[in-house]
Amino acid sequence: MKTKKKMEMPDTWLIVFAIIVVMAVLTWVIPSGAYEYQTIDVNGTSRNVAIAGSYHLIDKAETTRASLLGVFASLYQGCLSAADIIFVILCCAATFGVMVKTGAFHAGIGKVIQKVGDREKLLIPILMILFGLGGSVFGMLSEFYGFYPLVVGIAVALGYDAMVGFAILALGEYIGFTAGTLNPYTVAVAQSIAGVELYSGVGFRAVSFIVFMGISILYVMRYAAKIKKNPELSIMNGVSCIHSFKREDLDQYEFNTRHALILLDVLVTLIILMFGLMQWGWGYKELCGLFIIMSAVAACFAGWDPNTYCREMLAGMRGVLWGCILTGLAKGIVVIMENACILDTIIYFLSQLLQNAPSAVSAQLMLLVQTVINFFVSSGSGQAAVTMPIMAPLADALGISRQVACLAYQFGDGLSNLLWPTCGIVIICGLGDIDYSRWLKWFARLFLILLVAQMILIEAAVVMGL
């Protein structure tokens, strides 16, 4: 008897490349245009902000529409544009690969499991809330990059899978960022541009944080309990992850002084990094430099010779090369749009759709529009600079408060960071060694649940007259 061949999920490369092809076709269909921009001071930072009503068409002859060669050349352009991010992924994979090979993580995780005992389930909500508060209060995202190998490893060692560990950190930081109570990168920028009192409405956003985080924690714990009972139901079944630690392997490592020094090295590095990013304005270059120093110190504590250190650095990089090229490929989508000058046209068209929206659903549509725009403008503060000068006066015309307009932007920008391939999700998938297509399959239902929760909260904000 013939058996039907099971439909296989397309490789992530194919998904992203298909988007590139569609976008390339659209460069020949969508009119080219642009807003005028002005530089203004936003909370002490100079930002290029769109001028409402300044959109104008640009002759296609003055732009570069995507040709057949241009479609494939966008990979090079995308990798060039995302070079800083790609090096961060390579650096994190290499340096934490070294930390794992020293055996310190194995010994440390084994110690944690002994201490946790039967209370392992509590780690999920505790860690998610901690990471969530970092994202919500301080806007911390890249500050947590170094934790992915550790949290993924702990989850696998506790009998779950790599997806549970990845979701604990990814959902924790990004859901917190979405409901940002005092997020300086989204809330402060959007409210300042919109002319709303800085950090007003914090109580409502705190409630939003509790709702979003509660839903996410329940979703992760339900999945964790299911695969703990039956590992074959894991979405990662049959897929290896470079950060996984088998529980039986942990018994081979006895925690000693060297391990303690290496883990202390990691802790001190992460503390310095967080302080530097928040207080000294550090960026990717300092992050990479700090991680390289951390791994070199760990290699010395482990008693390695220089050649061994170099070999392990290279071994760590090999595992994430595919994800690095994917990051460049995803960036190629934005490159194609920018070359053809269709990005502002898309934003203008979406804003025009809102002008004729019924007042009863206009706030909900604003949320959906901001969610779509985040595909094209993935930077939180960048999206605020482009859209809020347009959305704020539009909210006045629609009978919506500017506070609600800021909330719609904040929700739309934050949650879709975990969905669109042009956003941070491809970066953290590379760091966590999680296939983007598997993440989409796992996350899709939760995304819809959280989107509905966002729409309910937006409507509540309108009814309350926020």
C-alpha positions as a Python dict, from the first residue, in 0.01 Angstrom:
ca = {
    (1, 'M'): (0, 0, 0),
    (2, 'K'): (119, 346, -86),
    (3, 'T'): (165, 584, 204),
    (4, 'K'): (122, 956, 169),
    (5, 'K'): (445, 1149, 200),
    (6, 'K'): (434, 1374, 502),
    (7, 'M'): (453, 1743, 409),
    (8, 'E'): (789, 1879, 516),
    (9, 'M'): (831, 2231, 654),
    (10, 'P'): (1037, 2438, 407),
    (11, 'D'): (1387, 2527, 521),
    (12, 'T'): (1415, 2872, 675),
    (13, 'W'): (1637, 2981, 386),
    (14, 'L'): (1358, 2901, 141),
    (15, 'I'): (1102, 3094, 345),
    (16, 'V'): (1317, 3407, 364),
    (17, 'F'): (1428, 3380, 1),
    (18, 'A'): (1062, 3355, -108),
    (19, 'I'): (996, 3683, 78),
    (20, 'I'): (1292, 3841, -105),
    (21, 'V'): (1150, 3734, -442),
    (22, 'V'): (806, 3877, -355),
    (23, 'M'): (965, 4202, -239),
    (24, 'A'): (1174, 4220, -556),
    (25, 'V'): (858, 4193, -767),
    (26, 'L'): (692, 4464, -557),
    (27, 'T'): (977, 4706, -634),
    (28, 'W'): (840, 4713, -991),
    (29, 'V'): (478, 4754, -877),
    (30, 'I'): (478, 4981, -569),
    (31, 'P'): (542, 5351, -645),
    (32, 'S'): (867, 5491, -508),
    (33, 'G'): (842, 5774, -261),
    (34, 'A'): (977, 5924, 59),
    (35, 'Y'): (899, 6149, 352),
    (36, 'E'): (1104, 6454, 435),
    (37, 'Y'): (1296, 6407, 760),
    (38, 'Q'): (1419, 6650, 1024),
    (39, 'T'): (1669, 6600, 1303),
    (40, 'I'): (1528, 6671, 1648),
    (41, 'D'): (1640, 6606, 2004),
    (42, 'V'): (1449, 6321, 2169),
    (43, 'N'): (1540, 6281, 2536),
    (44, 'G'): (1897, 6388, 2473),
    (45, 'T'): (1946, 6187, 2152),
    (46, 'S'): (1938, 6333, 1799),
    (47, 'R'): (1695, 6140, 1579),
    (48, 'N'): (1582, 6173, 1216),
    (49, 'V'): (1205, 6207, 1240),
    (50, 'A'): (956, 6195, 952),
    (51, 'I'): (761, 6514, 881),
    (52, 'A'): (386, 6449, 866),
    (53, 'G'): (232, 6538, 530),
    (54, 'S'): (568, 6554, 353),
    (55, 'Y'): (540, 6229, 158),
    (56, 'H'): (615, 6270, -211),
    (57, 'L'): (665, 6037, -508),
    (58, 'I'): (1007, 5968, -659),
    (59, 'D'): (1070, 5886, -1023),
    (60, 'K'): (1145, 5515, -1063),
    (61, 'A'): (1440, 5609, -1285),
    (62, 'E'): (1608, 5756, -976),
    (63, 'T'): (1581, 5429, -783),
    (64, 'T'): (1723, 5079, -817),
    (65, 'R'): (1456, 4817, -876),
    (66, 'A'): (1548, 4456, -811),
    (67, 'S'): (1659, 4259, -1118),
    (68, 'L'): (1712, 3882, -1136),
    (69, 'L'): (2077, 3935, -1050),
    (70, 'G'): (1978, 4186, -782),
    (71, 'V'): (1768, 3923, -604),
    (72, 'F'): (2073, 3701, -555),
    (73, 'A'): (2309, 3995, -502),
    (74, 'S'): (2091, 4102, -209),
    (75, 'L'): (2251, 3820, -7),
    (76, 'Y'): (2588, 3996, -36),
    (77, 'Q'): (2435, 4337, 35),
    (78, 'G'): (2237, 4197, 329),
    (79, 'C'): (2542, 4030, 483),
    (80, 'L'): (2738, 4352, 439),
    (81, 'S'): (2461, 4552, 604),
    (82, 'A'): (2428, 4300, 889),
    (83, 'A'): (2803, 4249, 934),
    (84, 'D'): (2797, 4375, 1291),
    (85, 'I'): (2514, 4140, 1390),
    (86, 'I'): (2673, 3845, 1210),
    (87, 'F'): (2999, 3896, 1395),
    (88, 'V'): (2811, 3915, 1726),
    (89, 'I'): (2653, 3576, 1655),
    (90, 'L'): (2989, 3425, 1557),
    (91, 'C'): (3158, 3577, 1859),
    (92, 'C'): (2892, 3457, 2105),
    (93, 'A'): (2893, 3105, 1957),
    (94, 'A'): (3273, 3085, 1959),
    (95, 'T'): (3327, 3221, 2308),
    (96, 'F'): (3048, 3026, 2475),
    (97, 'G'): (3158, 2718, 2283),
    (98, 'V'): (3488, 2756, 2466),
    (99, 'M'): (3308, 2796, 2800),
    (100, 'V'): (3113, 2474, 2739),
    (101, 'K'): (3422, 2275, 2640),
    (102, 'T'): (3595, 2366, 2967),
    (103, 'G'): (3330, 2155, 3144),
    (104, 'A'): (3240, 2440, 3378),
    (105, 'F'): (2886, 2468, 3246),
    (106, 'H'): (2832, 2092, 3283),
    (107, 'A'): (2957, 2097, 3641),
    (108, 'G'): (2768, 2417, 3725),
    (109, 'I'): (2438, 2297, 3577),
    (110, 'G'): (2478, 1966, 3760),
    (111, 'K'): (2516, 2164, 4083),
    (112, 'V'): (2207, 2372, 4003),
    (113, 'I'): (2000, 2059, 3936),
    (114, 'Q'): (2107, 1912, 4270),
    (115, 'K'): (2000, 2230, 4449),
    (116, 'V'): (1672, 2266, 4260),
    (117, 'G'): (1557, 1910, 4312),
    (118, 'D'): (1183, 1870, 4263),
    (119, 'R'): (1131, 2245, 4230),
    (120, 'E'): (1259, 2258, 3873),
    (121, 'K'): (924, 2380, 3736),
    (122, 'L'): (962, 2702, 3935),
    (123, 'L'): (1267, 2797, 3728),
    (124, 'I'): (1044, 2866, 3426),
    (125, 'P'): (829, 3146, 3577),
    (126, 'I'): (1114, 3283, 3790),
    (127, 'L'): (1357, 3320, 3499),
    (128, 'M'): (1091, 3449, 3258),
    (129, 'I'): (983, 3719, 3504),
    (130, 'L'): (1344, 3822, 3572),
    (131, 'F'): (1428, 3851, 3202),
    (132, 'G'): (1091, 4018, 3145),
    (133, 'L'): (1157, 4287, 3402),
    (134, 'G'): (1490, 4361, 3234),
    (135, 'G'): (1314, 4410, 2900),
    (136, 'S'): (1021, 4602, 3047),
    (137, 'V'): (1204, 4846, 3274),
    (138, 'F'): (1541, 4891, 3101),
    (139, 'G'): (1467, 4781, 2742),
    (140, 'M'): (1730, 4508, 2774),
    (141, 'L'): (1760, 4273, 2475),
    (142, 'S'): (2120, 4233, 2354),
    (143, 'E'): (2230, 4246, 2718),
    (144, 'F'): (2090, 3893, 2754),
    (145, 'Y'): (2258, 3743, 2445),
    (146, 'G'): (2520, 3566, 2653),
    (147, 'F'): (2257, 3378, 2855),
    (148, 'Y'): (2113, 3174, 2565),
    (149, 'P'): (2366, 2885, 2574),
    (150, 'L'): (2332, 2859, 2953),
    (151, 'V'): (1950, 2871, 2974),
    (152, 'V'): (1906, 2631, 2679),
    (153, 'G'): (2155, 2392, 2840),
    (154, 'I'): (1980, 2404, 3177),
    (155, 'A'): (1640, 2331, 3019),
    (156, 'V'): (1770, 2025, 2833),
    (157, 'A'): (1953, 1898, 3142),
    (158, 'L'): (1630, 1928, 3342),
    (159, 'G'): (1460, 1689, 3101),
    (160, 'Y'): (1288, 1939, 2873),
    (161, 'D'): (1414, 2039, 2527),
    (162, 'A'): (1612, 2324, 2372),
    (163, 'M'): (1289, 2504, 2274),
    (164, 'V'): (1184, 2537, 2639),
    (165, 'G'): (1515, 2698, 2733),
    (166, 'F'): (1509, 2922, 2428),
    (167, 'A'): (1147, 3027, 2495),
    (168, 'I'): (1220, 3107, 2861),
    (169, 'L'): (1471, 3371, 2756),
    (170, 'A'): (1327, 3482, 2419),
    (171, 'L'): (972, 3525, 2547),
    (172, 'G'): (1090, 3664, 2877),
    (173, 'E'): (1294, 3950, 2734),
    (174, 'Y'): (1077, 4031, 2431),
    (175, 'I'): (740, 4008, 2608),
    (176, 'G'): (881, 4235, 2877),
    (177, 'F'): (1006, 4470, 2604),
    (178, 'T'): (658, 4465, 2444),
    (179, 'A'): (478, 4565, 2762),
    (180, 'G'): (758, 4809, 2848),
    (181, 'T'): (660, 4986, 3166),
    (182, 'L'): (957, 5225, 3150),
    (183, 'N'): (1125, 5105, 2829),
    (184, 'P'): (1353, 5394, 2723),
    (185, 'Y'): (1383, 5270, 2362),
    (186, 'T'): (1013, 5252, 2278),
    (187, 'V'): (791, 5416, 2538),
    (188, 'A'): (1012, 5720, 2604),
    (189, 'V'): (1086, 5785, 2236),
    (190, 'A'): (725, 5737, 2117),
    (191, 'Q'): (572, 5950, 2394),
    (192, 'S'): (826, 6228, 2343),
    (193, 'I'): (762, 6247, 1969),
    (194, 'A'): (384, 6224, 2015),
    (195, 'G'): (382, 6501, 2278),
    (196, 'V'): (255, 6273, 2554),
    (197, 'E'): (371, 6318, 2914),
    (198, 'L'): (684, 6106, 2957),
    (199, 'Y'): (614, 5763, 3113),
    (200, 'S'): (247, 5843, 3172),
    (201, 'G'): (14, 5540, 3166),
    (202, 'V'): (273, 5324, 3345),
    (203, 'G'): (2, 5156, 3556),
    (204, 'F'): (-181, 5033, 3246),
    (205, 'R'): (143, 4902, 3097),
    (206, 'A'): (219, 4721, 3424),
    (207, 'V'): (-116, 4542, 3393),
    (208, 'S'): (-29, 4459, 3032),
    (209, 'F'): (303, 4313, 3150),
    (210, 'I'): (122, 4084, 3396),
    (211, 'V'): (-128, 3970, 3130),
    (212, 'F'): (127, 3904, 2854),
    (213, 'M'): (379, 3741, 3087),
    (214, 'G'): (112, 3526, 3254),
    (215, 'I'): (-9, 3394, 2917),
    (216, 'S'): (347, 3325, 2801),
    (217, 'I'): (449, 3146, 3122),
    (218, 'L'): (142, 2921, 3109),
    (219, 'Y'): (211, 2841, 2743),
    (220, 'V'): (574, 2743, 2811),
    (221, 'M'): (490, 2544, 3126),
    (222, 'R'): (215, 2353, 2949),
    (223, 'Y'): (450, 2259, 2666),
    (224, 'A'): (729, 2172, 2911),
    (225, 'A'): (502, 1940, 3110),
    (226, 'K'): (383, 1771, 2789),
    (227, 'I'): (730, 1687, 2658),
    (228, 'K'): (856, 1591, 3004),
    (229, 'K'): (586, 1327, 3008),
    (230, 'N'): (642, 1221, 2646),
    (231, 'P'): (970, 1344, 2489),
    (232, 'E'): (858, 1227, 2144),
    (233, 'L'): (609, 1516, 2136),
    (234, 'S'): (896, 1765, 2142),
    (235, 'I'): (914, 1991, 1839),
    (236, 'M'): (1292, 1942, 1864),
    (237, 'N'): (1263, 1563, 1849),
    (238, 'G'): (1548, 1425, 1639),
    (239, 'V'): (1721, 1765, 1615),
    (240, 'S'): (2046, 1832, 1797),
    (241, 'C'): (2137, 2164, 1958),
    (242, 'I'): (2498, 2263, 2023),
    (243, 'H'): (2402, 2400, 2366),
    (244, 'S'): (2234, 2080, 2489),
    (245, 'F'): (2364, 1899, 2795),
    (246, 'K'): (2258, 1540, 2851),
    (247, 'R'): (2176, 1479, 3215),
    (248, 'E'): (2385, 1163, 3230),
    (249, 'D'): (2684, 1358, 3098),
    (250, 'L'): (2667, 1594, 3394),
    (251, 'D'): (2756, 1310, 3633),
    (252, 'Q'): (3103, 1290, 3473),
    (253, 'Y'): (3191, 1637, 3602),
    (254, 'E'): (3271, 1707, 3964),
    (255, 'F'): (3251, 2075, 4049),
    (256, 'N'): (3598, 2203, 4140),
    (257, 'T'): (3790, 2529, 4189),
    (258, 'R'): (3865, 2568, 3817),
    (259, 'H'): (3497, 2539, 3733),
    (260, 'A'): (3412, 2796, 4001),
    (261, 'L'): (3665, 3042, 3860),
    (262, 'I'): (3536, 2999, 3503),
    (263, 'L'): (3173, 3053, 3609),
    (264, 'L'): (3282, 3356, 3812),
    (265, 'D'): (3453, 3481, 3495),
    (266, 'V'): (3118, 3451, 3311),
    (267, 'L'): (2926, 3624, 3591),
    (268, 'V'): (3168, 3916, 3616),
    (269, 'T'): (3167, 3956, 3236),
    (270, 'L'): (2788, 3969, 3217),
    (271, 'I'): (2765, 4221, 3502),
    (272, 'I'): (3026, 4447, 3337),
    (273, 'L'): (2843, 4411, 3003),
    (274, 'M'): (2503, 4507, 3146),
    (275, 'F'): (2651, 4807, 3324),
    (276, 'G'): (2843, 4914, 3014),
    (277, 'L'): (2541, 4886, 2783),
    (278, 'M'): (2313, 5078, 3016),
    (279, 'Q'): (2551, 5337, 3163),
    (280, 'W'): (2838, 5386, 2919),
    (281, 'G'): (2657, 5353, 2588),
    (282, 'W'): (2841, 5038, 2483),
    (283, 'G'): (2743, 4854, 2167),
    (284, 'Y'): (2823, 4538, 1976),
    (285, 'K'): (3198, 4604, 1949),
    (286, 'E'): (3240, 4624, 2327),
    (287, 'L'): (3017, 4317, 2372),
    (288, 'C'): (3235, 4112, 2135),
    (289, 'G'): (3559, 4237, 2286),
    (290, 'L'): (3440, 4154, 2636),
    (291, 'F'): (3330, 3803, 2537),
    (292, 'I'): (3665, 3731, 2371),
    (293, 'I'): (3847, 3839, 2688),
    (294, 'M'): (3610, 3621, 2893),
    (295, 'S'): (3680, 3311, 2684),
    (296, 'A'): (4058, 3370, 2687),
    (297, 'V'): (4055, 3399, 3067),
    (298, 'A'): (3846, 3081, 3091),
    (299, 'A'): (4092, 2896, 2868),
    (300, 'C'): (4375, 3001, 3101),
    (301, 'F'): (4181, 2879, 3405),
    (302, 'A'): (4121, 2549, 3224),
    (303, 'G'): (4494, 2511, 3152),
    (304, 'W'): (4460, 2510, 2772),
    (305, 'D'): (4740, 2593, 2534),
    (306, 'P'): (4680, 2867, 2270),
    (307, 'N'): (4624, 2620, 1983),
    (308, 'T'): (4351, 2437, 2174),
    (309, 'Y'): (4180, 2768, 2245),
    (310, 'C'): (4184, 2864, 1875),
    (311, 'R'): (4052, 2524, 1765),
    (312, 'E'): (3759, 2542, 2008),
    (313, 'M'): (3677, 2899, 1901),
    (314, 'L'): (3655, 2784, 1537),
    (315, 'A'): (3450, 2478, 1633),
    (316, 'G'): (3197, 2701, 1808),
    (317, 'M'): (3163, 2925, 1502),
    (318, 'R'): (3094, 2641, 1260),
    (319, 'G'): (2765, 2552, 1424),
    (320, 'V'): (2607, 2894, 1365),
    (321, 'L'): (2734, 2977, 1016),
    (322, 'W'): (2399, 2880, 865),
    (323, 'G'): (2218, 3116, 1102),
    (324, 'C'): (2465, 3396, 1027),
    (325, 'I'): (2405, 3375, 652),
    (326, 'L'): (2030, 3363, 723),
    (327, 'T'): (2064, 3692, 912),
    (328, 'G'): (2226, 3848, 605),
    (329, 'L'): (1959, 3702, 380),
    (330, 'A'): (1683, 3850, 596),
    (331, 'K'): (1859, 4187, 591),
    (332, 'G'): (1854, 4164, 211),
    (333, 'I'): (1476, 4216, 224),
    (334, 'V'): (1524, 4562, 373),
    (335, 'V'): (1811, 4640, 134),
    (336, 'I'): (1587, 4568, -168),
    (337, 'M'): (1313, 4798, -31),
    (338, 'E'): (1555, 5079, 47),
    (339, 'N'): (1720, 5063, -296),
    (340, 'A'): (1381, 5095, -463),
    (341, 'C'): (1256, 5362, -218),
    (342, 'I'): (931, 5177, -146),
    (343, 'L'): (962, 5162, 234),
    (344, 'D'): (810, 5505, 301),
    (345, 'T'): (546, 5436, 36),
    (346, 'I'): (431, 5128, 227),
    (347, 'I'): (416, 5327, 553),
    (348, 'Y'): (224, 5608, 377),
    (349, 'F'): (-23, 5362, 224),
    (350, 'L'): (-88, 5189, 556),
    (351, 'S'): (-146, 5522, 731),
    (352, 'Q'): (-390, 5624, 457),
    (353, 'L'): (-591, 5307, 520),
    (354, 'L'): (-644, 5420, 880),
    (355, 'Q'): (-789, 5758, 781),
    (356, 'N'): (-1115, 5604, 663),
    (357, 'A'): (-1135, 5339, 936),
    (358, 'P'): (-1452, 5320, 1151),
    (359, 'S'): (-1385, 5477, 1491),
    (360, 'A'): (-1491, 5158, 1671),
    (361, 'V'): (-1202, 4958, 1523),
    (362, 'S'): (-952, 5231, 1436),
    (363, 'A'): (-738, 5164, 1744),
    (364, 'Q'): (-728, 4792, 1664),
    (365, 'L'): (-630, 4865, 1304),
    (366, 'M'): (-356, 5098, 1425),
    (367, 'L'): (-214, 4807, 1626),
    (368, 'L'): (-224, 4579, 1320),
    (369, 'V'): (-65, 4847, 1101),
    (370, 'Q'): (221, 4894, 1347),
    (371, 'T'): (267, 4516, 1358),
    (372, 'V'): (299, 4508, 979),
    (373, 'I'): (530, 4812, 970),
    (374, 'N'): (769, 4635, 1208),
    (375, 'F'): (843, 4388, 927),
    (376, 'F'): (989, 4677, 728),
    (377, 'V'): (1133, 4892, 1012),
    (378, 'S'): (1262, 4652, 1276),
    (379, 'S'): (1432, 4906, 1504),
    (380, 'G'): (1208, 5005, 1795),
    (381, 'S'): (1326, 5364, 1823),
    (382, 'G'): (1358, 5382, 1442),
    (383, 'Q'): (997, 5278, 1396),
    (384, 'A'): (887, 5539, 1650),
    (385, 'A'): (1081, 5809, 1461),
    (386, 'V'): (921, 5713, 1130),
    (387, 'T'): (564, 5640, 1236),
    (388, 'M'): (477, 5846, 1545),
    (389, 'P'): (494, 6187, 1369),
    (390, 'I'): (235, 6043, 1129),
    (391, 'M'): (27, 5833, 1370),
    (392, 'A'): (-1, 6092, 1649),
    (393, 'P'): (-196, 6357, 1446),
    (394, 'L'): (-383, 6075, 1271),
    (395, 'A'): (-498, 5952, 1614),
    (396, 'D'): (-639, 6302, 1681),
    (397, 'A'): (-839, 6286, 1357),
    (398, 'L'): (-970, 5938, 1443),
    (399, 'G'): (-1079, 6038, 1794),
    (400, 'I'): (-813, 5823, 1961),
    (401, 'S'): (-585, 5958, 2232),
    (402, 'R'): (-216, 5990, 2151),
    (403, 'Q'): (-149, 5769, 2453),
    (404, 'V'): (-339, 5486, 2281),
    (405, 'A'): (-145, 5555, 1958),
    (406, 'C'): (181, 5511, 2154),
    (407, 'L'): (45, 5191, 2308),
    (408, 'A'): (-51, 5053, 1965),
    (409, 'Y'): (299, 5129, 1835),
    (410, 'Q'): (462, 4973, 2141),
    (411, 'F'): (256, 4652, 2124),
    (412, 'G'): (288, 4620, 1746),
    (413, 'D'): (664, 4672, 1750),
    (414, 'G'): (738, 4447, 2048),
    (415, 'L'): (546, 4126, 1984),
    (416, 'S'): (624, 4100, 1613),
    (417, 'N'): (997, 4108, 1694),
    (418, 'L'): (944, 3740, 1771),
    (419, 'L'): (776, 3676, 1435),
    (420, 'W'): (924, 3866, 1140),
    (421, 'P'): (1252, 3737, 990),
    (422, 'T'): (1370, 4097, 949),
    (423, 'C'): (1367, 4143, 1328),
    (424, 'G'): (1573, 4021, 1622),
    (425, 'I'): (1430, 3670, 1621),
    (426, 'V'): (1675, 3548, 1354),
    (427, 'I'): (1962, 3680, 1565),
    (428, 'I'): (1860, 3500, 1883),
    (429, 'C'): (1772, 3185, 1687),
    (430, 'G'): (2134, 3187, 1571),
    (431, 'L'): (2255, 3237, 1928),
    (432, 'G'): (2033, 2962, 2064),
    (433, 'D'): (2092, 2724, 1770),
    (434, 'I'): (1716, 2700, 1711),
    (435, 'D'): (1584, 2665, 1357),
    (436, 'Y'): (1369, 2968, 1274),
    (437, 'S'): (1103, 2760, 1095),
    (438, 'R'): (1065, 2535, 1402),
    (439, 'W'): (1031, 2844, 1619),
    (440, 'L'): (754, 2975, 1393),
    (441, 'K'): (570, 2645, 1418),
    (442, 'W'): (598, 2649, 1798),
    (443, 'F'): (526, 3020, 1844),
    (444, 'A'): (244, 3077, 1591),
    (445, 'R'): (-42, 2984, 1826),
    (446, 'L'): (101, 3189, 2113),
    (447, 'F'): (145, 3487, 1881),
    (448, 'L'): (-226, 3479, 1791),
    (449, 'I'): (-326, 3445, 2157),
    (450, 'L'): (-109, 3741, 2256),
    (451, 'L'): (-231, 3946, 1959),
    (452, 'V'): (-591, 3897, 2074),
    (453, 'A'): (-486, 3995, 2427),
    (454, 'Q'): (-326, 4311, 2284),
    (455, 'M'): (-644, 4401, 2096),
    (456, 'I'): (-853, 4356, 2411),
    (457, 'L'): (-616, 4575, 2612),
    (458, 'I'): (-611, 4841, 2339),
    (459, 'E'): (-991, 4848, 2341),
    (460, 'A'): (-988, 4869, 2721),
    (461, 'A'): (-752, 5167, 2698),
    (462, 'V'): (-994, 5341, 2456),
    (463, 'V'): (-1295, 5274, 2680),
    (464, 'M'): (-1106, 5396, 2988),
    (465, 'G'): (-1010, 5716, 2804),
    (466, 'L'): (-641, 5652, 2863),
}
